[in-house]
Short mmCIF file of C-alpha atoms and ligand atoms in Angstrom, two decimals:
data_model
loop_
_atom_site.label_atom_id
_atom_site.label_comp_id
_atom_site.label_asym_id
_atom_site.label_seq_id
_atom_site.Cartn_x
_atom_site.Cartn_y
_atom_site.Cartn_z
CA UNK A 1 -20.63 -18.02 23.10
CA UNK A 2 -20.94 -15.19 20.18
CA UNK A 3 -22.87 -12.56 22.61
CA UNK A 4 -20.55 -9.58 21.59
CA UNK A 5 -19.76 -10.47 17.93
CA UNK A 6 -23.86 -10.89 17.36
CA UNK A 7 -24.11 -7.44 18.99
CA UNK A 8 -20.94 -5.74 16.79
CA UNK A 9 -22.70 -7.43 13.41
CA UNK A 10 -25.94 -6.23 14.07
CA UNK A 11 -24.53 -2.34 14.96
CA UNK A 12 -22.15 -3.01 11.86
CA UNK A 13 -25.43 -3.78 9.59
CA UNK A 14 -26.84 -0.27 10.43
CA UNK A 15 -23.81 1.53 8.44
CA UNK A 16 -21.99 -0.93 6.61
CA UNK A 17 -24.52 -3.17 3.92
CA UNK A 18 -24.72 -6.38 4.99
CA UNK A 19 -21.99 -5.58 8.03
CA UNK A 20 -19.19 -6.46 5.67
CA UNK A 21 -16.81 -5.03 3.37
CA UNK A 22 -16.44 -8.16 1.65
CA UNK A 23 -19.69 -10.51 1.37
CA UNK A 24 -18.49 -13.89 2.26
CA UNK A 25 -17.24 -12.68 5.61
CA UNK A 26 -20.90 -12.21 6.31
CA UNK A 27 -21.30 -16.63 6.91
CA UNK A 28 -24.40 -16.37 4.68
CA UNK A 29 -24.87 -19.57 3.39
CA UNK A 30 -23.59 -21.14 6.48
CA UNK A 31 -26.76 -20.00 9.15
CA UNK A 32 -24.26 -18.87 11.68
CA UNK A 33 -23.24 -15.09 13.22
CA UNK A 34 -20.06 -14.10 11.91
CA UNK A 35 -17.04 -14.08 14.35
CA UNK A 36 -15.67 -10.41 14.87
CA UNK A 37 -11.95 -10.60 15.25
CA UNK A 38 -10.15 -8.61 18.35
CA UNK A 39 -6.38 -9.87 17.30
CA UNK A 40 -4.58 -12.61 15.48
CA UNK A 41 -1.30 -14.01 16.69
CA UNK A 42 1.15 -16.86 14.77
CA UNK A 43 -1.50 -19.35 13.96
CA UNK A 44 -3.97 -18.04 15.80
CA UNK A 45 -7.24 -15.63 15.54
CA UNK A 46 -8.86 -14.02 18.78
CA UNK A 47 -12.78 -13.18 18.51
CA UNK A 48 -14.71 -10.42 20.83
CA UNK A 49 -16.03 -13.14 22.74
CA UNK A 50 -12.83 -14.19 23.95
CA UNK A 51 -12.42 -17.50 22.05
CA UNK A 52 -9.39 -18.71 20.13
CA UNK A 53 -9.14 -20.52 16.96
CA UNK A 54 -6.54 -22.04 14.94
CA UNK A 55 -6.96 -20.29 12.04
CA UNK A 56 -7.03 -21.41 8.25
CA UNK A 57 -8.29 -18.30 6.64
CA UNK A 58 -5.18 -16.63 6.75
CA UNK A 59 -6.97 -13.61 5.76
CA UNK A 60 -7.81 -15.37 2.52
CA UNK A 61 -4.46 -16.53 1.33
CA UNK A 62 -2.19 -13.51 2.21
CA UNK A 63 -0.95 -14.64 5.71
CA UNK A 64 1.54 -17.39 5.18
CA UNK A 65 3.63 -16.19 7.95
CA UNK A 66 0.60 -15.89 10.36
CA UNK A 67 -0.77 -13.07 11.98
CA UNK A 68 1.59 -10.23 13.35
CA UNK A 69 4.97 -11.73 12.46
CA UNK A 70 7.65 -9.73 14.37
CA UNK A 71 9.44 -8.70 11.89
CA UNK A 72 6.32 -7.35 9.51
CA UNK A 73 5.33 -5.50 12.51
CA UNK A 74 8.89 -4.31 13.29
CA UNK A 75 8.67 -2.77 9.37
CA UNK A 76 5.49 -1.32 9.82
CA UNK A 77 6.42 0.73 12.38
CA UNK A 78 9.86 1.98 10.84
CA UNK A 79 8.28 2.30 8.07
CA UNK A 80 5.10 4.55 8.53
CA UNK A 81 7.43 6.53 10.38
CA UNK A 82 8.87 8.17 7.68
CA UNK A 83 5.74 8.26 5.19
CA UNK A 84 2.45 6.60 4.01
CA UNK A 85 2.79 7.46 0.78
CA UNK A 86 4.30 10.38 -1.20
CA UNK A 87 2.88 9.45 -5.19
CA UNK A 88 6.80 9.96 -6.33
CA UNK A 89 8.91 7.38 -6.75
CA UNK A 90 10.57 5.28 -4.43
CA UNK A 91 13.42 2.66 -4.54
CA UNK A 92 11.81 0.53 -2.15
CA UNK A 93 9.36 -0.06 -5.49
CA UNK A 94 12.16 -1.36 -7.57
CA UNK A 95 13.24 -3.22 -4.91
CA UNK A 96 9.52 -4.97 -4.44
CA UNK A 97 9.20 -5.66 -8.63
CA UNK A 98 12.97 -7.23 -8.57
CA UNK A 99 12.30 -9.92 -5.77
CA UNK A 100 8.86 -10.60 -8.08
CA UNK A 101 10.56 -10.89 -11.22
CA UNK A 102 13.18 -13.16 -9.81
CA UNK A 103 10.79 -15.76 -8.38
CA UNK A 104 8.03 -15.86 -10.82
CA UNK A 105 9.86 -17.17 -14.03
CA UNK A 106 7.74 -15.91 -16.85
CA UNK A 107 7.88 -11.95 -15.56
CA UNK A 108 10.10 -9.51 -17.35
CA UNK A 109 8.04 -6.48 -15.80
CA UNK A 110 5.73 -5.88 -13.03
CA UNK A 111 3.45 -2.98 -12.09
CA UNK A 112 2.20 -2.65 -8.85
CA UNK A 113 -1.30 -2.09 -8.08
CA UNK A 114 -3.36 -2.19 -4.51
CA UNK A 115 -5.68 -5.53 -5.10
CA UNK A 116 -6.05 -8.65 -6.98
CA UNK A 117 -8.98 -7.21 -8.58
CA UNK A 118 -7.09 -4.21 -9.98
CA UNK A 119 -4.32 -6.85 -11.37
CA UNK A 120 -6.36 -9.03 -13.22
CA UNK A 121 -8.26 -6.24 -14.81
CA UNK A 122 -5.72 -4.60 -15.66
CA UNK A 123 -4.08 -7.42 -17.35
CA UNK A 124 -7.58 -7.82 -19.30
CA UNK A 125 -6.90 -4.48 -20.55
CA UNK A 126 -3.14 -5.02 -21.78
CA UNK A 127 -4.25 -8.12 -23.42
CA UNK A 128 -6.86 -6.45 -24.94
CA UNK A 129 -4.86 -3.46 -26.19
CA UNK A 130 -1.71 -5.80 -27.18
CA UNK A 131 -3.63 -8.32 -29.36
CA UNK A 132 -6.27 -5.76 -30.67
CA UNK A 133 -9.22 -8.53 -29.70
CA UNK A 134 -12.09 -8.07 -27.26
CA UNK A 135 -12.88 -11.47 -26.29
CA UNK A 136 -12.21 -13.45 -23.54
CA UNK A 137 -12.31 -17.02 -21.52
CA UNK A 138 -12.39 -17.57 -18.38
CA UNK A 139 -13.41 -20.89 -16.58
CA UNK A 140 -16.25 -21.30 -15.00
CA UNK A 141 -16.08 -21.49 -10.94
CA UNK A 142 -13.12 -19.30 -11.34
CA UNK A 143 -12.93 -15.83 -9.27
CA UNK A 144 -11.23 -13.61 -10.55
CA UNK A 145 -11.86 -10.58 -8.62
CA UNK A 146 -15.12 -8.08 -8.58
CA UNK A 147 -14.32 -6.83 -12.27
CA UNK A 148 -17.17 -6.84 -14.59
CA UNK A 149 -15.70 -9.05 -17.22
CA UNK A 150 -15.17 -11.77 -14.80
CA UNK A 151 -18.04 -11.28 -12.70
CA UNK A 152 -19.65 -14.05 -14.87
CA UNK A 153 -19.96 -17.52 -13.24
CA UNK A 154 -17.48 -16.42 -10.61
CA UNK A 155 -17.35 -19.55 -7.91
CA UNK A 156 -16.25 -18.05 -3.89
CA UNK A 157 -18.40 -15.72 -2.39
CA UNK A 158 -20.90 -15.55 -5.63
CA UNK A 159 -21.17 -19.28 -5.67
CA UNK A 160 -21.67 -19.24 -1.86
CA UNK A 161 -24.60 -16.85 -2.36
CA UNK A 162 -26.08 -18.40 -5.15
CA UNK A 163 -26.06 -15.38 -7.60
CA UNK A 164 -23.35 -16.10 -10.19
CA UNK A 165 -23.85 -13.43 -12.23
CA UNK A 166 -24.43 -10.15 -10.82
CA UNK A 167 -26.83 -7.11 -11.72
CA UNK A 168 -24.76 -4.21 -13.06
CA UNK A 169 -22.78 -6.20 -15.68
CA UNK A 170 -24.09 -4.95 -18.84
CA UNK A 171 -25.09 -7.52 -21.43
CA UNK A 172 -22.54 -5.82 -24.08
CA UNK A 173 -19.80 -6.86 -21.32
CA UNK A 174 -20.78 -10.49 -20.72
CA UNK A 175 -20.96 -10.90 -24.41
CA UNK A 176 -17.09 -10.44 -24.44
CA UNK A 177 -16.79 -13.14 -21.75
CA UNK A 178 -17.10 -16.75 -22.84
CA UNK A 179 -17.21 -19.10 -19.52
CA UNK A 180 -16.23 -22.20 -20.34
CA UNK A 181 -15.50 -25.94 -17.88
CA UNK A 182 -12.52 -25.92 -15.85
CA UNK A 183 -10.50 -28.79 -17.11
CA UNK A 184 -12.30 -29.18 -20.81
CA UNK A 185 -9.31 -28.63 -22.90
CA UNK A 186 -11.74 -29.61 -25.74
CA UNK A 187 -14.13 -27.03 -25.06
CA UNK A 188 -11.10 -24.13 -25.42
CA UNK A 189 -9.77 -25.84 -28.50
CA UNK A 190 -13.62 -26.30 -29.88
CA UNK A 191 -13.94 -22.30 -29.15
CA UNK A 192 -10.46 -21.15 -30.59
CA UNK A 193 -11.71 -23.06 -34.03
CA UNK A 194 -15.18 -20.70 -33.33
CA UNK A 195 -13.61 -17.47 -32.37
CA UNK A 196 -10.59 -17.97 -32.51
CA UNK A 197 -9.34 -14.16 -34.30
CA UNK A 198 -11.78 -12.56 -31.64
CA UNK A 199 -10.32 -14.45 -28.62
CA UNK A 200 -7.75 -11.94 -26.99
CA UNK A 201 -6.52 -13.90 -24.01
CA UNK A 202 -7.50 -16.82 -21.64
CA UNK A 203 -7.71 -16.23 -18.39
CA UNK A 204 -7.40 -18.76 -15.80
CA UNK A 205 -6.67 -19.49 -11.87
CA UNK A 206 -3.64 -22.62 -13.14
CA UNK A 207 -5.18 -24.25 -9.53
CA UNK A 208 -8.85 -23.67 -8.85
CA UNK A 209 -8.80 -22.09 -5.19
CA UNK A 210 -12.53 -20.30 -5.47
CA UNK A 211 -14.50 -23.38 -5.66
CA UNK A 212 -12.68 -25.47 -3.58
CA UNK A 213 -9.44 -26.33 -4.33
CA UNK A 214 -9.53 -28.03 -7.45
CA UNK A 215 -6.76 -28.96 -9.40
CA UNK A 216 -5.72 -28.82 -13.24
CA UNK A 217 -6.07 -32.27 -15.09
CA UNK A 218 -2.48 -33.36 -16.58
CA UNK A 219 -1.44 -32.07 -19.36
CA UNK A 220 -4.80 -29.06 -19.06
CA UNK A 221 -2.45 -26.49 -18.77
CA UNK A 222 -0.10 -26.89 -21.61
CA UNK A 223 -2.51 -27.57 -23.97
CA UNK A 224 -4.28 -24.01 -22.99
CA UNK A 225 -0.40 -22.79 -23.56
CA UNK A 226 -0.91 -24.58 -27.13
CA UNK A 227 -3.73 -22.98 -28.59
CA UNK A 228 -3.62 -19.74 -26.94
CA UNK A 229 -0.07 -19.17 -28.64
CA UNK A 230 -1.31 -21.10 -31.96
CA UNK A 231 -3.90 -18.09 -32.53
CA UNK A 232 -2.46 -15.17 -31.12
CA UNK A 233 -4.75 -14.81 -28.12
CA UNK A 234 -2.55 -14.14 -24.56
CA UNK A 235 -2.58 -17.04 -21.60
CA UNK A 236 -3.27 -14.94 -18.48
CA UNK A 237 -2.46 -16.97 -15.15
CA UNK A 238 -4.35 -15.11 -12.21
CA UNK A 239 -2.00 -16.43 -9.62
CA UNK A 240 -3.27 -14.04 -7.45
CA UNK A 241 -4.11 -16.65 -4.87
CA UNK A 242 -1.51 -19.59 -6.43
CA UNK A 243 2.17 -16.87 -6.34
CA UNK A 244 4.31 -17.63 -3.73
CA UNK A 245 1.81 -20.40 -2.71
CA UNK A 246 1.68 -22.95 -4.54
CA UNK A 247 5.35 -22.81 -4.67
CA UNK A 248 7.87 -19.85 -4.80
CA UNK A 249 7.37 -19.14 -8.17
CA UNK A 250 3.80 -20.05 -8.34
CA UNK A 251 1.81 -22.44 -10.17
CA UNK A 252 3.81 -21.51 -13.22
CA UNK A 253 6.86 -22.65 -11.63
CA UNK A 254 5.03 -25.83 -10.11
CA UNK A 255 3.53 -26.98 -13.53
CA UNK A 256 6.59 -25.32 -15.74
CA UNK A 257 4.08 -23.23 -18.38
CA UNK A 258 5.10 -20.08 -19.81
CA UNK A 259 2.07 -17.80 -19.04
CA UNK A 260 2.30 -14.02 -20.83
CA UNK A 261 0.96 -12.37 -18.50
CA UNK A 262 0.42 -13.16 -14.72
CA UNK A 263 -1.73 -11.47 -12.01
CA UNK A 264 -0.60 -11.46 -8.39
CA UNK A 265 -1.87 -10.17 -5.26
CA UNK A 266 -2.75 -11.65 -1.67
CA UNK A 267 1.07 -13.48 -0.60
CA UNK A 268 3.23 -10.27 -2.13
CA UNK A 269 1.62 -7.54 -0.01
CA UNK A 270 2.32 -9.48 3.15
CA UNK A 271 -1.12 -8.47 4.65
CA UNK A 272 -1.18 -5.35 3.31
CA UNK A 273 -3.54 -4.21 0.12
CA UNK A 274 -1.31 -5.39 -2.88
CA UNK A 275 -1.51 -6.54 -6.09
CA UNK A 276 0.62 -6.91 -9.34
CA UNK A 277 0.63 -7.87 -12.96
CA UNK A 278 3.16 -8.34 -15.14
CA UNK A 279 4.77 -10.77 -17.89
CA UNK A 280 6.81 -10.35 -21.23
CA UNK A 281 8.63 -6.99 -21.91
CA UNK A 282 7.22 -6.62 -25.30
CA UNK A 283 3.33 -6.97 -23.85
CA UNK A 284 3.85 -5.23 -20.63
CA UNK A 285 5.80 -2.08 -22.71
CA UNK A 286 1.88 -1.74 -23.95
CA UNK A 287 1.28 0.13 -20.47
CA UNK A 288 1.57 3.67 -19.87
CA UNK A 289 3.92 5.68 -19.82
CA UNK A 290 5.58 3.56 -22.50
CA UNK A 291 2.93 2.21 -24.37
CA UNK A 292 -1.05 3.80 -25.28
CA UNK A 293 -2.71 0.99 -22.38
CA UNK A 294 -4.00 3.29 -19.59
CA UNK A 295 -3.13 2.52 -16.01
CA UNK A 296 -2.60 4.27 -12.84
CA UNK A 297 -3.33 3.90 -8.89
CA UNK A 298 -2.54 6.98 -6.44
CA UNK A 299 -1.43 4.77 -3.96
CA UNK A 300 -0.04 2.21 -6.12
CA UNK A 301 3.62 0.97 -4.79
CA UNK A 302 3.31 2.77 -1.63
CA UNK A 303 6.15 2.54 1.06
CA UNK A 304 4.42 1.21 3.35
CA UNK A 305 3.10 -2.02 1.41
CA UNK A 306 6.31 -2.51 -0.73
CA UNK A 307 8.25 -2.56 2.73
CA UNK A 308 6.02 -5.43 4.11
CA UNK A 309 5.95 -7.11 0.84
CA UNK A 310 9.50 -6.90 0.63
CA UNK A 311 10.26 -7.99 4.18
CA UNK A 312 7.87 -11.14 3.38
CA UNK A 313 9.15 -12.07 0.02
CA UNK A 314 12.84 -12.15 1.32
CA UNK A 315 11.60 -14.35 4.40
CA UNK A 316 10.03 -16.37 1.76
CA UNK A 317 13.31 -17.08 -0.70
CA UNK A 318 14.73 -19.13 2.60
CA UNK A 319 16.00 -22.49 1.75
CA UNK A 320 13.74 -25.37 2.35
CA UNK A 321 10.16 -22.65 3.19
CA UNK A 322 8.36 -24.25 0.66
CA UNK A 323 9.18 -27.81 0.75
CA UNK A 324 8.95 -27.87 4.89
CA UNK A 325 4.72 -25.80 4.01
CA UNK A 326 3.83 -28.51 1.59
CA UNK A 327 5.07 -31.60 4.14
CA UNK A 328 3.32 -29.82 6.84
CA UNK A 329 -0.15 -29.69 4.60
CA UNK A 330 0.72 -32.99 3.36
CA UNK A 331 -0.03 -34.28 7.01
CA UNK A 332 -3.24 -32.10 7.60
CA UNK A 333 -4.77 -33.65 4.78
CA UNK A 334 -3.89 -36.98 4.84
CA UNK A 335 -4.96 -36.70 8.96
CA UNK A 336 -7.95 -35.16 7.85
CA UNK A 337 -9.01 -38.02 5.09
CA UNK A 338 -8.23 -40.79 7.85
CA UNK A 339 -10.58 -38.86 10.37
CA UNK A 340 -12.93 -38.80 7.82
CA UNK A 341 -12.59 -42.77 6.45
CA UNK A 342 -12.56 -43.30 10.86
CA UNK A 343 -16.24 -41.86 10.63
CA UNK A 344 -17.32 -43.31 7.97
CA UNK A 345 -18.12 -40.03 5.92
CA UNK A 346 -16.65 -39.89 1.97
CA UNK A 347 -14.67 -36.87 1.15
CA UNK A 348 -12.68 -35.69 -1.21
CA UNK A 349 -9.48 -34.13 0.25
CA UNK A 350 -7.24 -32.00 -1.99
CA UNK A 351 -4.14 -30.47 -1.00
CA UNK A 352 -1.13 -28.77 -2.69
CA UNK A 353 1.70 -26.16 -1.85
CA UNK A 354 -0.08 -25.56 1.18
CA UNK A 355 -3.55 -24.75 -0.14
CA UNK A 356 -6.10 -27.41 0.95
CA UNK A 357 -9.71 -28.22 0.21
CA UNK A 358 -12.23 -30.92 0.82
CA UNK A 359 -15.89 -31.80 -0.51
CA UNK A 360 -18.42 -33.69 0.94
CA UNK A 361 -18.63 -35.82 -2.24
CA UNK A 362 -18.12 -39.65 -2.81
CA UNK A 363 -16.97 -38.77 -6.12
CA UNK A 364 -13.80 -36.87 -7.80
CA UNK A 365 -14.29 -33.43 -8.11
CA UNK A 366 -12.72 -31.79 -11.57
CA UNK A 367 -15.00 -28.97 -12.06
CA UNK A 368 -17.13 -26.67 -10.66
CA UNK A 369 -19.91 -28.68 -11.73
CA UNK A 370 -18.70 -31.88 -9.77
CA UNK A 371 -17.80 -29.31 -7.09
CA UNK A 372 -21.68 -28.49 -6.97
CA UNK A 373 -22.66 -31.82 -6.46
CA UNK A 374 -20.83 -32.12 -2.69
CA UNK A 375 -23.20 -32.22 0.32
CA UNK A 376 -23.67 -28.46 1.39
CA UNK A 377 -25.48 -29.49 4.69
CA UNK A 378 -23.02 -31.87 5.75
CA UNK A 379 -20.03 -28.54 5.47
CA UNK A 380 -22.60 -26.65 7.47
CA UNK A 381 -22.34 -29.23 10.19
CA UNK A 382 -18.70 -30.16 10.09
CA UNK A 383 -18.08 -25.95 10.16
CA UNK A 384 -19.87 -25.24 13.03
CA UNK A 385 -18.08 -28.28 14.96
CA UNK A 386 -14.66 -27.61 13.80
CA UNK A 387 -15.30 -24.18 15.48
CA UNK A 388 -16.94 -25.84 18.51
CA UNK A 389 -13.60 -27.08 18.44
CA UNK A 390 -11.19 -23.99 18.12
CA UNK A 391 -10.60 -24.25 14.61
CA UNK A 392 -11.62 -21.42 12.41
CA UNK A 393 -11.73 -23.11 8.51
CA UNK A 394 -12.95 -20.89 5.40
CA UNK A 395 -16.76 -20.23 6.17
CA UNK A 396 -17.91 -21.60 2.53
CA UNK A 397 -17.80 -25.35 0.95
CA UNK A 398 -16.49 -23.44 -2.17
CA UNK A 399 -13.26 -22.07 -0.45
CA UNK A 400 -9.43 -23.39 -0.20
CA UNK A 401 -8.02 -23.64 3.26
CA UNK A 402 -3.95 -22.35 3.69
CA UNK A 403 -1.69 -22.89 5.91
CA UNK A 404 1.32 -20.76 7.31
CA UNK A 405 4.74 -21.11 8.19
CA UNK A 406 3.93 -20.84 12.28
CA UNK A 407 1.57 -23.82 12.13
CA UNK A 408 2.93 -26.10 14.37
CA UNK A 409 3.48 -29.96 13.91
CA UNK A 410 1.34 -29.31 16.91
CA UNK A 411 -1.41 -27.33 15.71
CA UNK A 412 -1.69 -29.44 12.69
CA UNK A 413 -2.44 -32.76 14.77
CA UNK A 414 -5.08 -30.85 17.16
CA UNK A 415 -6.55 -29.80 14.30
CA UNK A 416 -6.57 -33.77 12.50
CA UNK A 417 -8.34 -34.86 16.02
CA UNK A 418 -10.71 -32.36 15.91
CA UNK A 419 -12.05 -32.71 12.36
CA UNK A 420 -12.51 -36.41 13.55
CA UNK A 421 -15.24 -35.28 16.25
CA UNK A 422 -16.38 -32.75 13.69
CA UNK A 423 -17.36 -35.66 11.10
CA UNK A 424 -18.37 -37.84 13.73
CA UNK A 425 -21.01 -34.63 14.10
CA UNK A 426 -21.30 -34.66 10.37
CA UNK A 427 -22.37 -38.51 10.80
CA UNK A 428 -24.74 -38.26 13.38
CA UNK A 429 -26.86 -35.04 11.17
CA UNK A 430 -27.00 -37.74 8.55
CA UNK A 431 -28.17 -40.63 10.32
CA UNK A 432 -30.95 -38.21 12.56
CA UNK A 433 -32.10 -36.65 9.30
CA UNK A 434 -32.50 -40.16 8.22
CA UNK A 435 -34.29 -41.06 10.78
CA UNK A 436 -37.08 -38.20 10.78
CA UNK A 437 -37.19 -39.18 7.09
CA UNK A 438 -38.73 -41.92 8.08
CA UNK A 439 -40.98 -40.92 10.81
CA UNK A 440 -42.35 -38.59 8.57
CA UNK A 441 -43.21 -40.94 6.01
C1 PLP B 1 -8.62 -13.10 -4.15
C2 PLP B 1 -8.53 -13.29 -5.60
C3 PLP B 1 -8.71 -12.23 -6.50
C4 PLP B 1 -9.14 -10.87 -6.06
O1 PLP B 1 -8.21 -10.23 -5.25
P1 PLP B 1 -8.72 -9.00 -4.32
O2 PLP B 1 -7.45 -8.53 -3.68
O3 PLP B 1 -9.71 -9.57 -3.38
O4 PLP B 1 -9.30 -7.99 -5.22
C5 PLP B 1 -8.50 -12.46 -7.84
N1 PLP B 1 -8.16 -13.68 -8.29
C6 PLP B 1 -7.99 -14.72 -7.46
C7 PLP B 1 -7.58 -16.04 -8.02
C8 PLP B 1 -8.19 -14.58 -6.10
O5 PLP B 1 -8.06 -15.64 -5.30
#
């Protein structure tokens, strides 16, 4: 069933480590071959084997108008034919930062950068410069790119892999980074009274997508807002998965909190390598060429991805995109908790916008702690049936699902009936393992 994508993995592990470019695509902790992907179309992902999946990857967030939409494809093509990239400036770039600036309400400027990695770090850096501190929080479970200050306790792909800190981070660097519970306001206020003049910003993902989807606690949010702006440290909102996700103008918008400085990336480059950060004009005036904070990216802003970013953030303003997303996940959770109850196997089922997550776990998950505690064997087997079944979910327990505009009403209810069958698969592991439990003893 995988014959050609086992053969392209194992000629991709002779020149590429690991035959990835990005670890968790390699299914590690899942004991299955990776899928190689020949083409994806609306909702849909082709693999070399010829088998189709519904997908829920979305390329990791970025795809909420599915796979080769016409007109992203249409702008491609005009596009590239007059130009990659030149390293001047183009309008198309102040075109790209006003449709940003409009939707996400706490931006005054944006600077465009080519990943979510290079956003968040770089908004590290202007907090850093701005408030004159080195210290920061971050939460732990939370991913917020491959940059050493925030490769500490890091959730996704680490947490997948079991190494959540990685060799190569320097201990003087992970001093700087304090990694603290996600949803344990007391445990930021109980550090501010600590550190509080060293702190220079708090950085956080305002919904947990790396670890599962987890979601902030009432009331967790603003109270970060509180004590960040009571000692002069920044509130940094990587919404690099959350922008034009969550909702239109992000978490920020969803949960009304006045972040200073926000990291985007994934949604805004429409498929294409993109990634911004912005905020107040008074911080952001701290980067170069105005202020002494040193950032720059050869092919930062480039035609190309500002054209398919803009192209997908004007599809996105259209009356009624959001609020028709979130019914649509709405449903796919809510069939997929009933398939679940049906079976007789507890989950958790999250959902919001239309991100989506569940856990294996008879009890609520809050934290990445909690999140630990789900049954990893139990995804393993539910995984491997769903695809059985045609649908392609995030290859880790400690991923969010999405969902895109071209998921059919359809699509969503094949995919209810056929996590159904996969916990009824889930079910039957449990009961067999039972069972040789107690043959063996
Ligand atoms: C994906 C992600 C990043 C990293 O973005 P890349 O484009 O992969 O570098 C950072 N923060 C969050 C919250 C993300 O989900």
């Amino acid at each position: 069933m995988y014959k050609k994508s086992k053969e392209l993995f194992a000629e991709a592990g002779e020149v590429i480590p690991g035959g990835v470019n990005s670890p968790v695509r390699a299914f590690k902790s899942l004991t299955h071959q990776p899928l190689f992907i020949e083409k994806g179309e609306g909702s849909r992902v082709y693999d070399a084997d010829g088998n189709t999946y519904l997908d829920y990857v979305g390329s990791w967030g970025p795809l909420i108008l599915g796979h080769a939409h016409p007109r992203i494809v249409k702008t491609i093509s005009e596009t590239a034919a007059k130009g990659t990239s030149f390293g001047a400036p183009t309008a198309l770039e102040t075109e790209m930062a006003r449709l940003v600036v409009e939707a996400v309400p706490s931006l005054e400027l944006v600077r465009m950068v080519n990943s979510g990695t290079e956003a968040v770090m770089s908004a590290l850096r202007v907090a850093r410069g701005y408030t004159k501190r080195n210290k920061v929080i971050k939460f732990i479970g939370c991913y917020h790119g491959h940059c050493d200050s925030f490769l500490i306790r890091a959730g996704s792909g680490a947490a997948a892999l079991g190494y959540p800190d990685s060799p190569g981070v320097t201990k003087g660097t992970a001093r700087d980074t304090i990694a603290l519970p996600f949803n344990d306001l007391k445990a930021v206020q109980e550090t501010f009274a600590a550190y509080g003049n060293e702190i220079a910003a708090v950085v956080i993902e305002p919904v947990a997508g790396n670890m599962g989807l987890v979601t902030p606690q009432n009331g967790y949010l603003a109270g970060l807002r509180e004590v960040t702006r009571a000692s002069g440290a920044l509130l940094i909102f990587d919404e690099v998965m959350t922008g034009f996700r969550v909702a239109h103008g992000g978490a920020q918008e969803y949960y009304n909190i006045d972040p200073d400085l926000t990291a985007l990336g994934k949604i805004i480059g429409g498929g294409l390598p993109v990634g911004a950060y912005g905020g107040k004009r008074e911080i952001m005036e701290q980067v170069a060429p105005v202020g002494p904070v040193y950032q720059a990216g050869t092919l930062s802003g480039n035609p190309l991805a500002m054209a398919v970013g803009i192209e997908t953030l004007k599809m996105l303003k259209e009356p009624g995109f959001y609020a028709e997303l979130a019914e649509k996940c709405r449903v796919l959770v809510s069939g997929i908790a009933a398939a679940a109850e049906k079976q007789g196997v507890s989950i958790q089922a999250h959902g919001i916008g239309s991100m989506f997550g569940i856990f294996f776990n008879a009890h609520p998950v809050t934290d990445f702690e909690s999140a630990c505690r789900s049954d990893l064997e139990s995804f393993k087997v539910f995984f491997r049936a769903l695809l059985k079944e045609g649908i392609y979910m995030a290859p880790s327990a400690f991923e969010s699902g999405f969902i895109s505009a071209v998921h059919s009403k359809r699509d969503l209810e094949d995919t209810a009936a056929a996590t159904e069958k996969a916990f009824a698969a889930v079910q039957r592991a449990r009961e067999e393992k039972q069972t040789a439990g107690k043959l063996i003893s």
